Coordinates of C-alpha atoms in Angstrom, one line a residue:
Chain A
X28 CA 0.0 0.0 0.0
X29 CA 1.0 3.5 -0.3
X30 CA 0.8 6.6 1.6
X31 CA -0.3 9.8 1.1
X32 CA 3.2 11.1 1.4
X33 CA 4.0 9.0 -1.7
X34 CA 1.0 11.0 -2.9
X35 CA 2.7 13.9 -2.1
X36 CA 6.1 13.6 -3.4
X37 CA 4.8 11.6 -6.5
X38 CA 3.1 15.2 -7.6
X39 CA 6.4 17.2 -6.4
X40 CA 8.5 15.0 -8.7
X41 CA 6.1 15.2 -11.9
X42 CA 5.6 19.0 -11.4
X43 CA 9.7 19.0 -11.3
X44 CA 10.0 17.3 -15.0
X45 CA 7.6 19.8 -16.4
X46 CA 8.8 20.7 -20.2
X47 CA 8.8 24.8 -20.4
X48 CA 7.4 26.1 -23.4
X49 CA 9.8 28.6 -24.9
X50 CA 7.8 31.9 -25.1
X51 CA 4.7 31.8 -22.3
X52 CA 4.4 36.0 -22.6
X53 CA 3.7 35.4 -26.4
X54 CA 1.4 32.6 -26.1
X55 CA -1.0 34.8 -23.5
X56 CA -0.9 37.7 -25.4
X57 CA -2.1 35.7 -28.7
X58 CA -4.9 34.2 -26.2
X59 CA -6.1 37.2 -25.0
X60 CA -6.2 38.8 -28.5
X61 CA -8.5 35.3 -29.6
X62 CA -10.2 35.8 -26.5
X63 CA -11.4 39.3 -27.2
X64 CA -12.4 37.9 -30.8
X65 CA -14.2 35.4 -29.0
X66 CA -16.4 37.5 -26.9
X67 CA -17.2 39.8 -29.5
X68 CA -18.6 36.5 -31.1
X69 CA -20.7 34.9 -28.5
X70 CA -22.8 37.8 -27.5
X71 CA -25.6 38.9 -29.6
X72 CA -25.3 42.5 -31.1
X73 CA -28.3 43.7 -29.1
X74 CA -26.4 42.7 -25.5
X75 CA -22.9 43.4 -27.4
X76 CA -23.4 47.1 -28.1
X77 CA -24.5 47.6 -24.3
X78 CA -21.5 46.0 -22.9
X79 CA -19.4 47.8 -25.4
X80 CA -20.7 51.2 -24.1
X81 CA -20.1 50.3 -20.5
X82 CA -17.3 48.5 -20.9
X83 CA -15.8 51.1 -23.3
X84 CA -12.1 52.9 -22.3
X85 CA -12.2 53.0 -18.8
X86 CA -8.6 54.3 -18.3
X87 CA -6.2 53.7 -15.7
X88 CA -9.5 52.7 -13.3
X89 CA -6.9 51.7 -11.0
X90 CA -5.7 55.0 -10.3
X91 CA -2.3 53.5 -9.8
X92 CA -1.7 53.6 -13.9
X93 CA -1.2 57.5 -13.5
X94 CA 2.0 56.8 -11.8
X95 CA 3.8 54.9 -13.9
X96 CA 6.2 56.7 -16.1
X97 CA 6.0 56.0 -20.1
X98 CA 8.8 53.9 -20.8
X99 CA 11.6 55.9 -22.3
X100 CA 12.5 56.0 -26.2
X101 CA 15.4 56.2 -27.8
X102 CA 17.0 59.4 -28.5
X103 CA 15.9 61.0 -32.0
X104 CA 13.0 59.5 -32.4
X105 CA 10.6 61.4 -29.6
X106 CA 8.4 64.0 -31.9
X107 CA 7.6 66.7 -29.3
X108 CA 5.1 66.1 -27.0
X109 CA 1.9 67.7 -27.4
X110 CA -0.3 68.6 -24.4
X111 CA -3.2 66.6 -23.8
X112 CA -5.7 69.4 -23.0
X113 CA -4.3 71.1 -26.5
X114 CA -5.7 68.0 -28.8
X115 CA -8.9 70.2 -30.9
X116 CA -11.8 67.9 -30.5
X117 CA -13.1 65.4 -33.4
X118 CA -15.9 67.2 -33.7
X119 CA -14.2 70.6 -35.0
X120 CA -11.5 68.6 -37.1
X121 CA -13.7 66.6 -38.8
X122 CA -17.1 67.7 -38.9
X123 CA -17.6 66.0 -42.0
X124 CA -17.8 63.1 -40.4
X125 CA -20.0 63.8 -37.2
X126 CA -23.1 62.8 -36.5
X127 CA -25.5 63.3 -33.8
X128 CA -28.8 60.5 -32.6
X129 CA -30.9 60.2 -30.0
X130 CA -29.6 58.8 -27.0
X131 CA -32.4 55.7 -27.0
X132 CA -30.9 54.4 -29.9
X133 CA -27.8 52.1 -30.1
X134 CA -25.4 52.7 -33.6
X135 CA -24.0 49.7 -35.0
X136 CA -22.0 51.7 -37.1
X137 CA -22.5 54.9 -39.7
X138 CA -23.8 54.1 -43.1
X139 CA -23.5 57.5 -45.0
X140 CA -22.6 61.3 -43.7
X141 CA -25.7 61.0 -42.1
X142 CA -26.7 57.7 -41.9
X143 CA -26.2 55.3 -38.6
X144 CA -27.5 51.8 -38.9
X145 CA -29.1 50.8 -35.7
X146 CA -30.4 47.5 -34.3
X147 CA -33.2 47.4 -32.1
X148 CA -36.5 45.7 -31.4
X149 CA -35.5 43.0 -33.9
X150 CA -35.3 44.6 -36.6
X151 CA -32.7 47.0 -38.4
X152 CA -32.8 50.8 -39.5
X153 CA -31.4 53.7 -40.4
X154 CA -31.5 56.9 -38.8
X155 CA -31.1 59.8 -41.0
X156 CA -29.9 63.1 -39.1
X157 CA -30.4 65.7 -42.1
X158 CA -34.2 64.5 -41.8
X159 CA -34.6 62.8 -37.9
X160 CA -36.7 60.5 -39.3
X161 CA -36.0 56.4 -39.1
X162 CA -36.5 54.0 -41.4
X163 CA -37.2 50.3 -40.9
X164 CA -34.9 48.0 -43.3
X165 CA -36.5 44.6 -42.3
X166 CA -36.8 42.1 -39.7
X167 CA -34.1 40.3 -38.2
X168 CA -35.8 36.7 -37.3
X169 CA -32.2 35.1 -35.6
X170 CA -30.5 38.1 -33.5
X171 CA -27.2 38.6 -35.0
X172 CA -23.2 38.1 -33.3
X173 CA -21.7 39.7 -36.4
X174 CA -22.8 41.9 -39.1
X175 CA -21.4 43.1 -41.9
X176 CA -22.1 45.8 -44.4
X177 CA -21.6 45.6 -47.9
X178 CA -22.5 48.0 -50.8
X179 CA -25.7 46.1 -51.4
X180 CA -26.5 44.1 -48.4
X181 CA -26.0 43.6 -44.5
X182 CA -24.9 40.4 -43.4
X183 CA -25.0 38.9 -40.5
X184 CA -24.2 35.7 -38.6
X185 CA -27.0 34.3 -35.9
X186 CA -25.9 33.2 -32.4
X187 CA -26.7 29.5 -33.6
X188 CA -24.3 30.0 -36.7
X189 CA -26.9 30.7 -39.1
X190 CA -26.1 33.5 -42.2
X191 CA -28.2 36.1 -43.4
X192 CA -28.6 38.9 -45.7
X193 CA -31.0 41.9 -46.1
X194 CA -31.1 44.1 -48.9
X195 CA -29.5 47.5 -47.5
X196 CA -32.4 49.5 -49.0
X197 CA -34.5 47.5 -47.4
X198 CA -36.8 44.4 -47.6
X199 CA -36.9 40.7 -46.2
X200 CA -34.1 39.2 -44.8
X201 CA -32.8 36.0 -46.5
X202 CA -30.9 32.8 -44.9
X203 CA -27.9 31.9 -46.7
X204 CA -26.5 29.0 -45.0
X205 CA -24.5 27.8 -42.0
X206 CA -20.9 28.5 -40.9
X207 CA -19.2 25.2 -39.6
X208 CA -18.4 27.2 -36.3
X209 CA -18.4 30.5 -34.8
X210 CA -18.2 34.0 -37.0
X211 CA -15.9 35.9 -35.8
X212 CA -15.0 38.0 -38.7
X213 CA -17.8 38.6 -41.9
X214 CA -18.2 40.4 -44.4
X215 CA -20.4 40.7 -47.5
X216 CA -18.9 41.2 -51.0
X217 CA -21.1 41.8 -54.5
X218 CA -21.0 37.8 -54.7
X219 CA -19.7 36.1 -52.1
X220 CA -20.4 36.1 -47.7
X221 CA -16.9 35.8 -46.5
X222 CA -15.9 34.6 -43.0
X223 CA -13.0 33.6 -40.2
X224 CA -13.3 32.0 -37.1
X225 CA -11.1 31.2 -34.4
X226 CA -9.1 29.1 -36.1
X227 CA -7.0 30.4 -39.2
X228 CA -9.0 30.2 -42.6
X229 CA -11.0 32.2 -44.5
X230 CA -14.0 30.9 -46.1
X231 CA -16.8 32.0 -48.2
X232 CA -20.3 30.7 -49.9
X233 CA -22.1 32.9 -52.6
X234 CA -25.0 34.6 -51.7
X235 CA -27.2 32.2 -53.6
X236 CA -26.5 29.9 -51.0
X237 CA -24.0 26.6 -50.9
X238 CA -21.2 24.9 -48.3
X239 CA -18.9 27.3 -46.8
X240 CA -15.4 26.8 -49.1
X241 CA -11.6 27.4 -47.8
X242 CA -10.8 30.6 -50.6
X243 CA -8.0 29.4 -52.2
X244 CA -4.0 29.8 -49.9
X245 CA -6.1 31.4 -47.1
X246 CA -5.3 28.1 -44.9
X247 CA -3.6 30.1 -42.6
X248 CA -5.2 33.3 -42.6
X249 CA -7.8 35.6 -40.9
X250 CA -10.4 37.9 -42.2
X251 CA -9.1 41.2 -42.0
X252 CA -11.0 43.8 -43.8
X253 CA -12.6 42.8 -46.9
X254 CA -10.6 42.2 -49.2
X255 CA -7.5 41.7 -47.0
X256 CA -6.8 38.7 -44.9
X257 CA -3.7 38.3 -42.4
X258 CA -1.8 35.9 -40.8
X259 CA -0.5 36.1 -37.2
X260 CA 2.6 34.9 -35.5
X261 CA 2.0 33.1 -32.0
X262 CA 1.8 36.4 -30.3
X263 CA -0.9 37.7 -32.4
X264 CA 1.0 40.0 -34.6
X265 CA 0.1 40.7 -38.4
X266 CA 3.2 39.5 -40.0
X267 CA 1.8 39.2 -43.6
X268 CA -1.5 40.9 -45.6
X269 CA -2.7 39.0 -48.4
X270 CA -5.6 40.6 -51.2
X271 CA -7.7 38.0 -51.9
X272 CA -9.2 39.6 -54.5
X273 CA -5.8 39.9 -56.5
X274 CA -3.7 37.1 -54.5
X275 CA -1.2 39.6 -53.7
X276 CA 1.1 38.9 -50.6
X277 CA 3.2 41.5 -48.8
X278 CA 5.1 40.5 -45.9
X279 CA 5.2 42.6 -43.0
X280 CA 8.5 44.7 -41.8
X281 CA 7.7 43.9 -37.7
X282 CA 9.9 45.5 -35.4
X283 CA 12.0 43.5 -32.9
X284 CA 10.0 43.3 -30.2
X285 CA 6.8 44.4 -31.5
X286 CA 3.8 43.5 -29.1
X287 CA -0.1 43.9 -30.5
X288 CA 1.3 44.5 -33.9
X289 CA -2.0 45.2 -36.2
X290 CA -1.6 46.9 -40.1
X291 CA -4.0 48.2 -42.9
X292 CA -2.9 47.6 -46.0
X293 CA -0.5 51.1 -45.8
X294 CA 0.1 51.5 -42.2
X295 CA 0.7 49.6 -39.2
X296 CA 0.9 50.5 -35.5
X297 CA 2.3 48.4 -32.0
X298 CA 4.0 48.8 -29.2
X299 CA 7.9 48.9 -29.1
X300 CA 8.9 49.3 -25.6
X301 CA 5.9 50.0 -24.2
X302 CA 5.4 53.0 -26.2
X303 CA 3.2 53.2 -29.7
X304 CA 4.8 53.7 -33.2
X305 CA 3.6 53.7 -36.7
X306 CA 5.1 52.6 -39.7
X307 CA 4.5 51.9 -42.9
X308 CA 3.8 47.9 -43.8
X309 CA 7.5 48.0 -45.4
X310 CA 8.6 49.2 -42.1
X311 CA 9.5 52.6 -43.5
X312 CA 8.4 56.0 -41.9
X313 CA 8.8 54.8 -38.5
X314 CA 8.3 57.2 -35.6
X315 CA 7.1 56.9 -32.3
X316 CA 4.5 58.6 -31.0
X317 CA 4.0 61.4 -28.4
X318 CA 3.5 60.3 -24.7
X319 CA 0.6 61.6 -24.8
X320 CA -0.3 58.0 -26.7
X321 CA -1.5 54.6 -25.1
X322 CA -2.5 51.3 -26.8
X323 CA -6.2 50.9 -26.4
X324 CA -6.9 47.2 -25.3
X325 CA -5.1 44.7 -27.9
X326 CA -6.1 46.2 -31.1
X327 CA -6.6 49.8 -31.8
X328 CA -6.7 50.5 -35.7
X329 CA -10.1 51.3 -36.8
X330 CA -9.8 51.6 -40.4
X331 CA -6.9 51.2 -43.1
X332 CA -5.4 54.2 -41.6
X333 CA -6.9 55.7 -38.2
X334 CA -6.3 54.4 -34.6
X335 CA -7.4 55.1 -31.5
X336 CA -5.6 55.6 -28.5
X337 CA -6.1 56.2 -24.7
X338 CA -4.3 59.3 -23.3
X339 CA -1.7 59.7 -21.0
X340 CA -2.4 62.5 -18.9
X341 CA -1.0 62.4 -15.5
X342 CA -2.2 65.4 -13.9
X343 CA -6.2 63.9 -13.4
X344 CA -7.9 67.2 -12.6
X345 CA -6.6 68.6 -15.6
X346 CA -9.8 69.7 -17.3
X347 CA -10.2 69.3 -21.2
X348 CA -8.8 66.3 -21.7
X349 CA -10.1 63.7 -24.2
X350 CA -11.0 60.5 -23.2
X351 CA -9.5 59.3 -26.4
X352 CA -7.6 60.2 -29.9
X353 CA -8.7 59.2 -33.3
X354 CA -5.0 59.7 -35.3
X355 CA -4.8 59.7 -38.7
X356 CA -1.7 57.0 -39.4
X357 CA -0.7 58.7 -42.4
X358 CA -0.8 62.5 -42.3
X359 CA -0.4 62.6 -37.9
X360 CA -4.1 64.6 -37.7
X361 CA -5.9 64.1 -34.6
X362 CA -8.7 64.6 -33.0
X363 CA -10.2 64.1 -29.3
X364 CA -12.8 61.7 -28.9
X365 CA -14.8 62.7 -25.6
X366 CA -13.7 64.6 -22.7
X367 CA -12.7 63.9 -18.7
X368 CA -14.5 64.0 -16.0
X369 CA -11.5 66.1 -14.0
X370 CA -10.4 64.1 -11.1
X371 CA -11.5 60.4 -13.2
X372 CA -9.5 59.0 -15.4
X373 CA -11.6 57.7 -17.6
X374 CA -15.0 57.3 -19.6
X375 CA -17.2 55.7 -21.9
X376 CA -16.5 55.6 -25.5
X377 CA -19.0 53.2 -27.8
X378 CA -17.8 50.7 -30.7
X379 CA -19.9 47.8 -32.0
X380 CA -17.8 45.0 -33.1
X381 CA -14.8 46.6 -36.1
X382 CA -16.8 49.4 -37.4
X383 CA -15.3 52.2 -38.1
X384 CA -17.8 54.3 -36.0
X385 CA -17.1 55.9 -32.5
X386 CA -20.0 57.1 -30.2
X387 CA -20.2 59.0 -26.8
X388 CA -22.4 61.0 -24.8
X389 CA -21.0 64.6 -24.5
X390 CA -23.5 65.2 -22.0
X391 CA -22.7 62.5 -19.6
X392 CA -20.3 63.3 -16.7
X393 CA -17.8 60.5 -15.6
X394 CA -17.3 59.3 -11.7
X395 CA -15.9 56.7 -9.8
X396 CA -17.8 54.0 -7.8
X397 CA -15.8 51.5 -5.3
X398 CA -16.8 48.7 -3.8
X399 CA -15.2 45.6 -2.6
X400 CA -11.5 46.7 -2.5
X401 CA -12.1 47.4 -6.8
X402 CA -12.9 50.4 -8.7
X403 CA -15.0 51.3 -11.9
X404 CA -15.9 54.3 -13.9
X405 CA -20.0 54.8 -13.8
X406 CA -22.3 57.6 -15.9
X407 CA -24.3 60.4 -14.9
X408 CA -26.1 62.9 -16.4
X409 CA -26.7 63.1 -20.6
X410 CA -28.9 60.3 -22.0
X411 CA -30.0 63.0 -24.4
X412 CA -28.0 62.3 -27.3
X413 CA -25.2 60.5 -29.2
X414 CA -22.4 62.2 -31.0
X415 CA -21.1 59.5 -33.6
X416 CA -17.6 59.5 -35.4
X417 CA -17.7 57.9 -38.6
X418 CA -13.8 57.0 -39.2
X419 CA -14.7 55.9 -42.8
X420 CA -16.2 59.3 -43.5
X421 CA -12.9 61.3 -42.6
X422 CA -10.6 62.0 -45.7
X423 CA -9.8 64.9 -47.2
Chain B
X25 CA 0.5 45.8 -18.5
X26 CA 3.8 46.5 -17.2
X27 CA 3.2 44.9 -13.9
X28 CA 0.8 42.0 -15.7
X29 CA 3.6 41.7 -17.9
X30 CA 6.3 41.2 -14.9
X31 CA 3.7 38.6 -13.0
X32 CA 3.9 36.1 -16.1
X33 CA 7.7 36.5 -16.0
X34 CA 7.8 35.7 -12.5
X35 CA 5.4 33.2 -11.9
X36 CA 5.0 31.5 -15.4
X37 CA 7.5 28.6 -14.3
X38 CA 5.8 27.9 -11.2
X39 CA 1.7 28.2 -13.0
X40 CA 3.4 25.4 -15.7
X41 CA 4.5 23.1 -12.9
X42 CA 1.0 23.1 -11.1
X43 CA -0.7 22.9 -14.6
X44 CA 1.0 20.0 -15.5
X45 CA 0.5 18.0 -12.0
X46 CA -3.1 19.0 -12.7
X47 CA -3.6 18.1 -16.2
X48 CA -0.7 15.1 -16.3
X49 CA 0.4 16.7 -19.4
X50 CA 2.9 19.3 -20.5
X51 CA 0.7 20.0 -23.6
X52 CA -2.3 20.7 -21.9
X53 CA -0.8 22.4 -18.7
X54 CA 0.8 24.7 -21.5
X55 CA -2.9 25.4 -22.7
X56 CA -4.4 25.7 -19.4
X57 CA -1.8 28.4 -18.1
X58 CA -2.2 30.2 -21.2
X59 CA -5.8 30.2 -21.0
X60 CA -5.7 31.2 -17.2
X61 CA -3.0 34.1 -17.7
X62 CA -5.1 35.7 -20.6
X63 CA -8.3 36.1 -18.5
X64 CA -6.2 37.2 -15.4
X65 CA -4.7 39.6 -17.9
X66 CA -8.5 40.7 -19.3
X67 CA -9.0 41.1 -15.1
X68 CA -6.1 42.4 -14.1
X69 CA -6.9 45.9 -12.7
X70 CA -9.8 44.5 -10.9
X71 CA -7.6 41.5 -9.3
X72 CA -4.7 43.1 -8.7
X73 CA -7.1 45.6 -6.3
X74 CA -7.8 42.1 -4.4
X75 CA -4.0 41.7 -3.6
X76 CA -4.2 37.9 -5.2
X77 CA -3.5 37.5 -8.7
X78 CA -2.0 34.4 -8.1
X79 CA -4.5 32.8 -6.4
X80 CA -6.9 34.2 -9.4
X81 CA -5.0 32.2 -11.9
X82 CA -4.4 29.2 -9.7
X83 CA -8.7 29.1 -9.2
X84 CA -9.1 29.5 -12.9
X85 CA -6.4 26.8 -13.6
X86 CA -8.5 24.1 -11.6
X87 CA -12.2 25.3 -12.8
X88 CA -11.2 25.2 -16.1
X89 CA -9.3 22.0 -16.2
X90 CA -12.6 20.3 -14.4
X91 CA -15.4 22.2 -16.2
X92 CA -14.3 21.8 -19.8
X93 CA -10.4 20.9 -21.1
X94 CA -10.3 18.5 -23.8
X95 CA -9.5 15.5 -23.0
X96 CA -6.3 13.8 -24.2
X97 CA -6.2 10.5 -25.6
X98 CA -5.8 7.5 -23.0
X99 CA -2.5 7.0 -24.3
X100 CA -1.2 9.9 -24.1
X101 CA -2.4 10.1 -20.3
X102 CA -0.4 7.1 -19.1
X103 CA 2.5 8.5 -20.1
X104 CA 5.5 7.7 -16.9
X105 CA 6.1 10.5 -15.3
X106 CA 9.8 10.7 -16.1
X107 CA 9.6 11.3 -19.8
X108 CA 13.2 13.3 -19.8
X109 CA 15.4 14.1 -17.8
X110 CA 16.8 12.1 -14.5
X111 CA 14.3 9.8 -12.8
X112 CA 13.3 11.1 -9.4
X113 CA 14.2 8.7 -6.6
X114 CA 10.6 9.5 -5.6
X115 CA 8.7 9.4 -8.3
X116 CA 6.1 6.8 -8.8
X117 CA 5.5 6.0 -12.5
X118 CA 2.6 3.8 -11.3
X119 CA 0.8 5.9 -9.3
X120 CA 1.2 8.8 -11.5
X121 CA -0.3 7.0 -14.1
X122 CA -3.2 5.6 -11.6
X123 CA -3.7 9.6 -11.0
X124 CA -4.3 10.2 -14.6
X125 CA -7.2 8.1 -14.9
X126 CA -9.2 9.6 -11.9
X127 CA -12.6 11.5 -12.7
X128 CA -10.9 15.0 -13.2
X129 CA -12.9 16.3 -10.1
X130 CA -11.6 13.7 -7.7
X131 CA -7.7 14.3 -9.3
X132 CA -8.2 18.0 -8.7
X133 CA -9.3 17.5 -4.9
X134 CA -6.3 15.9 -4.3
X135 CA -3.8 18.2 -6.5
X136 CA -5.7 20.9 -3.8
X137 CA -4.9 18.9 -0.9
X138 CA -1.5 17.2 -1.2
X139 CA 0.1 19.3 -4.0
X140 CA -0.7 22.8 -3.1
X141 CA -1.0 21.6 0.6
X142 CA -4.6 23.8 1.4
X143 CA -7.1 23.3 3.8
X144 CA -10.4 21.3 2.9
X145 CA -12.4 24.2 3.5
X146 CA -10.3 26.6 1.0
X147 CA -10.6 23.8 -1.6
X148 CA -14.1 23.7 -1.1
X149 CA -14.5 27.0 -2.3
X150 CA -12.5 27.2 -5.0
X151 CA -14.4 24.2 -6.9
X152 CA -17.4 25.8 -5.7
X153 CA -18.9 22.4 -3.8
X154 CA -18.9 21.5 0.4
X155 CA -16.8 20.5 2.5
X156 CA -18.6 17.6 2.9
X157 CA -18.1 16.5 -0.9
X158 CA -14.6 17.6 -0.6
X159 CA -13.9 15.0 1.6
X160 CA -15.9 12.6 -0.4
X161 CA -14.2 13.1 -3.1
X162 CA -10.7 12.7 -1.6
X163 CA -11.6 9.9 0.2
X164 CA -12.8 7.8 -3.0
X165 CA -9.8 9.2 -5.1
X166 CA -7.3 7.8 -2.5
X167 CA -9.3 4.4 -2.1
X168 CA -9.1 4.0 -6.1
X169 CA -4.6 4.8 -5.5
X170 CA -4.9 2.3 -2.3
X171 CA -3.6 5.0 -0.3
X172 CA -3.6 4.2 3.3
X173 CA -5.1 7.9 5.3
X174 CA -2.9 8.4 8.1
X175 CA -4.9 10.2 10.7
X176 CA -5.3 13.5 9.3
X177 CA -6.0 16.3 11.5
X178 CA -9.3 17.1 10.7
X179 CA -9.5 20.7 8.5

C-alpha cells in the first residue's frame, strides 16, 4: 500500500520534469487577442453594443496607472510632446464626419454622412440626421453576433451560426446558410459572404447559397477587412496581408520586439517598448509617437489608416482632456474623442464590433464608484443624445 | 500591462509546474496556463485591487481543467512521469499514471490537498462544492490509488 506522502512527493516529482514552453508571454498575449475575438462573437449584437458602451475605455480605473512613467525611447526619435488638453476635439476637425442621434438608440455603425444603422426591437434601420426620421430595413428573425455591411446588403451571422442577408435598401431578410463554427469576422462582397473564425481560414459561400469553401492559400489566414486577410505569428502579430481579390502577398516589416502589432494595408501600428509607433507595412516612416499616446486594449486600428488611442495625462484634474484620440496613421491629424471628467481617469466611449464608428455621450459626466476593494468608472447625467464619429467618413 | 507583464515572468514557471500536476500533461498544462494568464490579464486591474492575482490564476487553472479541457487521448495520459530528464528517486511512474485516470474532479481535490497543501475548506471553495463533498471526493480518489489515510487532523 501506499501513503499519502507518496502522494505527495509523487506530484512534487512530476511538477519537477515539467517541459517549459519557450515563449509563455507570447502565447497569453495571442490568447487574450483570440479571447477578445471570441467574446465579441458569442454575444448577440443587441447585448454586445451595451457591454461595449459600459465596458468602453475606462482608463487607468486603477488610479495607480497615472504613476507609472512611459517607458523611455530612444534618443531621435521622440516627436515633441503635445499637451493633452491642446488635442482640438473630433468634432471641429472633422465635422464632416460627425453625426449626432438620439440617445435611445444604439449605432451599429454609420452608413453614410448622415446615416447610422441601428439595431433594435429585432429589426434594423437607419437613422437619417439631415431628416430625424428612421427607417425600418427589415426584420431580423435570428438576433445577429456579427454583421457586416456591404454595398448592397447587410450580413450577419445568428448566435446559432446561421447566415443572413437583407437588402441595404430594405426588404426581407434571406438565410444563406450555415458557418461550420463560430463567425468571428464577416463580411459581405457583391458575390460572395466571406468569413474567419477562431481558427485560421478564410472561407466564403455565394450569396445564392451553398457549403462554406476554404478561398484558395487562405489556410492560414484571418479575415481582416474585406478584401485583405492576415496571418499572425503566435503572439498575435500581423506579419503578412494578403488581397484576396488579387492574390497579392506583402510580408510585413515587424519591429523586434513588437507587441499587439496590427496593419491596414499602408500603415501599421504596435508597441515597441511599451510605447506606440507607426510605420509603414515596409517598415519605412517609422516614428514613435507622443507620450501623450497609449494602446487601447489589444487592437486599436479602426480603419486602413486611423487608430485610437487612450491618453496619458497624469495630472487627473486637468480639465479638457479627451477621453480618447482618433489619429490619422498617415498625415499625424488628430482629434479628441470625448472629454474627462476632471479628477476620473476615464469614460465611456461606444464601438460595436470593427466598425469604423465611434460614439459617446458629450453630455454624460464620468465618476468613480468603489466597492469591494475594486474600482469602476460609472455615468451620470446626458442620456439626451449620441455624438457619432464615422472614421470611414474622414478623408480629405 | 507593465506589472501583468512582470507577474507572467515571475510566476510562469511555477503556474506550468502546477498545470501540468493537474492536467498530467505538458501540452495541456501549457494550454491551461495560457488560457488562465489571458483572462487574469483581461481582469487584471480588478484583481490586482484584491492583492491575489496568483491565487486568481491558480482558481481558474483548476475550474477550467474540471469544467471543460479537452480531453487527451488514453495514451497519451499514461505516459510515466519521467519522460526526460533524471528519474526522481521518488517518483512513482505507477501511481502517476493511476492519478491520470481519476474522474478530473476527484484528481483535482487531491492536487488541492497534497500538491498545493490547502485546507479542505479553501478547496471547497474554490471548486465551488462543500466541504462535505470535498472530503468525499478525496476519500474515493485515495481508495481507487490504495492510499492508506494516516490520521489526518481534521480541517
Amino acid at each position: 500500500m501506499r501513503s499519502e506522502e507518496d502522494l505527495v512527493l509523487t506530484m512534487r516529482a512530476a511538477a519537477g520534469q515539467t517541459r517549459l514552453p519557450p515563449d509563455l508571454a507570447s502565447g497569453v498575449a495571442g490568447r487574450r487577442r483570440a479571447r477578445r475575438a471570441r467574446k465579441r462573437a458569442g454575444a448577440a449584437l443587441a447585448a454586445a453594443a451595451v457591454v461595449i458602451v459600459i465596458g468602453g475605455i475606462s482608463v487607468g480605473t486603477s488610479g495607480q496607472e497615472r504613476t507609472i512613467p512611459p517607458a523611455a525611447s530612444p534618443a531621435g526619435q521622440e516627436p515633441a510632446a503635445s499637451p493633452s488638453s491642446a488635442i482640438r476635439p473630433a468634432t471641429e476637425v472633422w465635422p464632416e464626419a460627425v453625426t449626432r442621434i438620439p440617445a435611445t438608440d444604439r449605432p451599429v455603425t454609420a452608413l453614410s454622412a448622415t446615416e447610422v444603422l441601428l439595431y433594435k426591437d429585432e429589426r434594423f434601420e437607419v437613422y437619417d440626421s439631415a431628416t430625424g426620421r428612421t427607417r425600418v430595413l427589415g426584420r431580423v428573425p435570428a438576433a445577429p453576433s456579427r454583421v457586416a455591411v456591404g454595398t448592397q446588403d447587410i450580413a450577419w451571422a445568428d448566435t446559432k451560426l446561421g447566415l443572413w442577408v437583407l437588402p441595404r435598401q430594405g426588404g426581407q431578410a434571406r438565410r444563406v446558410g450555415t458557418a461550420a463554427a463560430d463567425v468571428y469576422e464577416l463580411a459581405v462582397t457583391d458575390g460572395f459572404l466571406v468569413w474567419s473564425g477562431e481558427r485560421p481560414g478564410v472561407y466564403r459561400m455565394p450569396l445564392a447559397g451553398g457549403t462554406p469553401e476554404l478561398m484558395p492559400g487562405a489556410g492560414e489566414l484571418r479575415l481582416a477587412s474585406w478584401p485583405y486577410a492576415h496571418a499572425w505569428d503566435a503572439a498575435g502579430n500581423v506579419t503578412r496581408i494578403v488581397d484576396l481579390e488579387t492574390g497579392r502577398s506583402t510580408p510585413v516589416a515587424v519591429p523586434e520586439g513588437a507587441d499587439r502589432w496590427q496593419c491596414g494595408p499602408e500603415w501599421c501600428t504596435g508597441l515597441v517598448n511599451e510605447r506606440p509607433i507607426v510605420q509603414r507595412v515596409d517598415g519605412s516612416g517609422r516614428r514613435t509617437l507622443p507620450r501623450t499616446f497609449m494602446g487601447y486594449g489589444l487592437w486599436w486600428l479602426l480603419d486602413d489608416r486611423h487608430a485610437l488611442y487612450r491618453v496619458y495625462e497624469p495630472d487627473v484634474n486637468k480639465a479638457g482632456v479627451p477621453l480618447a484620440i482618433v489619429y490619422d496613421l498617415a498625415t499625424g491629424e488628430m482629434g479628441g474623442v470625448g472629454e474627462r471628467t476632471p479628477g476620473v481617469e476615464g469614460g465611456d466611449v461606444g464601438r460595436v464590433q470593427d466598425f469604423p464608428t465611434l460614439f459617446w455621450d458629450a453630455g454624460a459626466r464620468f465618476y468613480r464608484h468603489c466597492a469591494d476593494r475594486s474600482c469602476e468608472i460609472r455615468t451620470r447625467g446626458g442620456g439626451k443624445e449620441y455624438t457619432v464619429l464615422n472614421v470611414a467618413a474622414i478623408r480629405g | 500591462m507593465e506589472e501583468f507583464d512582470e507577474f507572467v515572468r515571475a510566476r510562469g514557471d511555477a503556474l506550468l509546474r502546477y498545470g501540468y500536476v493537474l492536467a498530467g500533461n505538458s501540452e495541456d498544462a501549457a494550454d491551461l496556463v495560457q488560457e488562465a494568464l489571458a483572462r487574469l490579464g483581461d481582469a487584471w486591474p480588478r484583481v490586482r485591487k484584491k492583492h491575489d492575482p496568483e491565487g486568481y490564476v491558480r482558481t481558474t487553472m483548476v475550474r477550467l481543467h474540471i469544467k471543460s479541457w479537452r480531453r487527451r487521448h488514453r495514451e497519451d495520459l499514461v505516459a510515466a512521469v519521467p519522460d526526460h530528464g533524471e528519474p526522481d528517486r521518488y517518483a512513482d511512474a505507477d501511481l502517476w499514471a493511476e492519478l491520470q485516470e481519476l474522474p478530473r474532479k476527484q484528481r483535482a481535490v487531491l492536487v488541492l490537498r497534497y500538491y498545493e497543501d490547502l485546507p479542505d475548506h479553501e478547496i471547497a471553495a474554490i471548486l465551488g462544492v462543500s466541504r462535505g463533498t470535498v472530503r468525499s471526493q478525496a476519500a474515493r480518489a485515495l481508495d481507487k490509488l490504495r492510499i492508506i489515510r494516516e490520521a489526518r487532523v481534521l480541517r
